[in-house]
Coordinates of C-alpha atoms in Angstrom, one line a residue:
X6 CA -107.3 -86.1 -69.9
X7 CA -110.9 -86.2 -71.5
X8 CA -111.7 -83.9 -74.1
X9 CA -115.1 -82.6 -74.2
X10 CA -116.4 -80.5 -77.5
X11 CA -120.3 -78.7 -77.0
X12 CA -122.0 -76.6 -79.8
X13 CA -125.2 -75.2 -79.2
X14 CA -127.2 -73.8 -82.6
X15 CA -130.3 -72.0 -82.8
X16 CA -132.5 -72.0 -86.2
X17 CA -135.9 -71.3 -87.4
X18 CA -138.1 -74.7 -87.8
X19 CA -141.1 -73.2 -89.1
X20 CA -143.3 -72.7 -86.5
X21 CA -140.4 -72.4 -83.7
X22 CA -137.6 -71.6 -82.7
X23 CA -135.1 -74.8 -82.2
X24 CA -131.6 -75.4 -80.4
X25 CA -129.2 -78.2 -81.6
X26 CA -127.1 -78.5 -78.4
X27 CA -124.3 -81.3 -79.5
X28 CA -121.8 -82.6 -77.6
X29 CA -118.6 -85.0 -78.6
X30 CA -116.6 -86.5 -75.7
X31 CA -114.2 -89.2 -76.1
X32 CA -115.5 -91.8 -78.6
X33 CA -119.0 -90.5 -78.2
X34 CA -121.8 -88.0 -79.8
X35 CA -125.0 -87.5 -78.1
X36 CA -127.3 -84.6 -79.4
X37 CA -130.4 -83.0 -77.9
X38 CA -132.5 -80.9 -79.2
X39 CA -134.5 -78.1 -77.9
X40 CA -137.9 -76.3 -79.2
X41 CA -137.9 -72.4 -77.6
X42 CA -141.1 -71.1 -79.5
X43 CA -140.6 -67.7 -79.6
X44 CA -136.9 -66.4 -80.8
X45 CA -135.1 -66.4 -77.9
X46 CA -132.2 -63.9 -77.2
X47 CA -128.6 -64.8 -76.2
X48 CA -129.7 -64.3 -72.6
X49 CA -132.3 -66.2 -72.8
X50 CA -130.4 -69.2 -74.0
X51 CA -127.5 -69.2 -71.2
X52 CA -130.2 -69.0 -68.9
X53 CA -132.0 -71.5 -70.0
X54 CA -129.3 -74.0 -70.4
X55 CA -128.1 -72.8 -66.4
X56 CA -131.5 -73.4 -65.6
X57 CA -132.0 -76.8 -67.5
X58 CA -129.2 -78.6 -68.0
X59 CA -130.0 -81.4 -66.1
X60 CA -132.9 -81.8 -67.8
X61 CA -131.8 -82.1 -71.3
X62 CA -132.2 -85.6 -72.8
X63 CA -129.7 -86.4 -75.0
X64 CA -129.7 -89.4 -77.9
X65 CA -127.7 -92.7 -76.9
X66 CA -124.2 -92.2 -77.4
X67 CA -123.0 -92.7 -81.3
X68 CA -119.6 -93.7 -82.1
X69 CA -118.0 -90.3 -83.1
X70 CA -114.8 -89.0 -85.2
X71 CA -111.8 -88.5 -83.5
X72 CA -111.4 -84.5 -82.4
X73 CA -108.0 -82.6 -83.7
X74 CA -106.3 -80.5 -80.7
X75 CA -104.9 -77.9 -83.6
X76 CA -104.9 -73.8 -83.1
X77 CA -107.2 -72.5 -86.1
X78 CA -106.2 -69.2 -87.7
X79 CA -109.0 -66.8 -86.2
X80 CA -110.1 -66.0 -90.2
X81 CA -110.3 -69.2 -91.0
X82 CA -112.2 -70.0 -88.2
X83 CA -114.6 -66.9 -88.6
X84 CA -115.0 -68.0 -92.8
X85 CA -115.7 -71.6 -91.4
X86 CA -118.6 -70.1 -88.7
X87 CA -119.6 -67.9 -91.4
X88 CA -119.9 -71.2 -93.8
X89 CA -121.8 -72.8 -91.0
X90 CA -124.6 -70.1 -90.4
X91 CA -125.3 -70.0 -94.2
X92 CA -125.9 -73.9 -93.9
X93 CA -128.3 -76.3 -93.2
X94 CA -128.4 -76.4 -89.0
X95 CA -129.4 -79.7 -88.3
X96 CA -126.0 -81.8 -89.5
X97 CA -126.3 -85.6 -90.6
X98 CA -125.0 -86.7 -87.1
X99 CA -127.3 -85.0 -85.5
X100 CA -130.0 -85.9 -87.4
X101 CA -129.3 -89.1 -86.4
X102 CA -128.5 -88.8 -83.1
X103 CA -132.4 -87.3 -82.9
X104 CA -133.4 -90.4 -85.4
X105 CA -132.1 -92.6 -82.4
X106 CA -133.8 -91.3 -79.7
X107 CA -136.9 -90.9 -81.4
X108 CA -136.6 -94.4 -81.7
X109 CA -135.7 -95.5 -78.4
X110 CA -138.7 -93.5 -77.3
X111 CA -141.2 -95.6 -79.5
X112 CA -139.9 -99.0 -78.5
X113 CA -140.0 -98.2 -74.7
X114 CA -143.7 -96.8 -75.8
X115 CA -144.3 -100.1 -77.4
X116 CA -143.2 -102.1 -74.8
X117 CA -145.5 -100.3 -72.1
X118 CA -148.5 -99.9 -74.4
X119 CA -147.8 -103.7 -74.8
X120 CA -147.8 -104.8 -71.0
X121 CA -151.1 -102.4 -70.0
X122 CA -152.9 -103.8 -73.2
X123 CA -151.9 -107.4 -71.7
X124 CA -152.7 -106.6 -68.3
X125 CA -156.0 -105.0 -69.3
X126 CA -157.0 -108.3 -71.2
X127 CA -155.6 -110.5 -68.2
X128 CA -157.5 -108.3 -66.4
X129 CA -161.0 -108.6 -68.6
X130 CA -160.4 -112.6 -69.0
X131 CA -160.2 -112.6 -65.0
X132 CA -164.0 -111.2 -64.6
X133 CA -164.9 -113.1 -67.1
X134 CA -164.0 -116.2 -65.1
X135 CA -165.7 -114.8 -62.0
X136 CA -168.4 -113.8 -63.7
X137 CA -168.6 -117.6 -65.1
X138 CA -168.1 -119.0 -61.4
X139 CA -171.0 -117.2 -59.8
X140 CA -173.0 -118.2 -62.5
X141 CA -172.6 -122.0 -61.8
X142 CA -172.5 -121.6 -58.0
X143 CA -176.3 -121.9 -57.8
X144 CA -179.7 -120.8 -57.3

């Protein structure tokens, strides 16, 4: 049976309003993140994520720690979501997760600034030559 573990967390990144949504299945960790603007209620987010889901890009898969199937004590559990509010949001794994797909963005961004600069200078080097050809045809 696959385990799946999701934890969605809302902070303030001065000038908006971000969501962390994280999610650990199997071996892997993928993270998304997601800029709301203003502060958004508890509504707001479900219906959101209803609404978006599908949408949400998440970071390439990262190799992840194994996940305990153990009953927490409900105060220890409350003291460790009380720990986690007071702490910095964006965890190391997460941070990068986003790392990641901030640079898988840039190299497919590379790769297709690359091949229009090259087609725009095949392009050029092509009238060129034309421009070359009529010249010699004649008077």
């Amino acid at each position: 049976m696959r385990k799946v573990k999701c934890c969605l967390t809302v902070y303030f990144e001065d000038p908006f309003w971000v969501g962390l949504y994280e999610r650990e299945s199997g071996d892997g960790y993928e993270v998304s993140k997601i800029t709301f603007g203003a502060e958004p209620g508890d509504g707001e987010v479900h219906a959101f994520l209803l609404e978006n889901w599908r949408r949400l890009r998440f970071s390439p898969p990262m190799r992840a720690g194994e996940m305990r199937d153990r009953r927490v004590n409900p105060k220890r559990m409350q003291r460790a979501v009380k720990r986690a509010l007071t702490e910095r949001p964006a965890g190391t794994k997460a941070q990068q997760a986003l790392a990641a797909q901030r640079e898988q963005g840039k190299q497919a961004r590379r790769a297709r600034t690359r091949a229009e600069r090259e087609s725009e200078e095949a392009e050029r080097f092509a009238r060129a030559q034309q421009k070359r050809k009529e010249k010699h045809k004649g008077h």
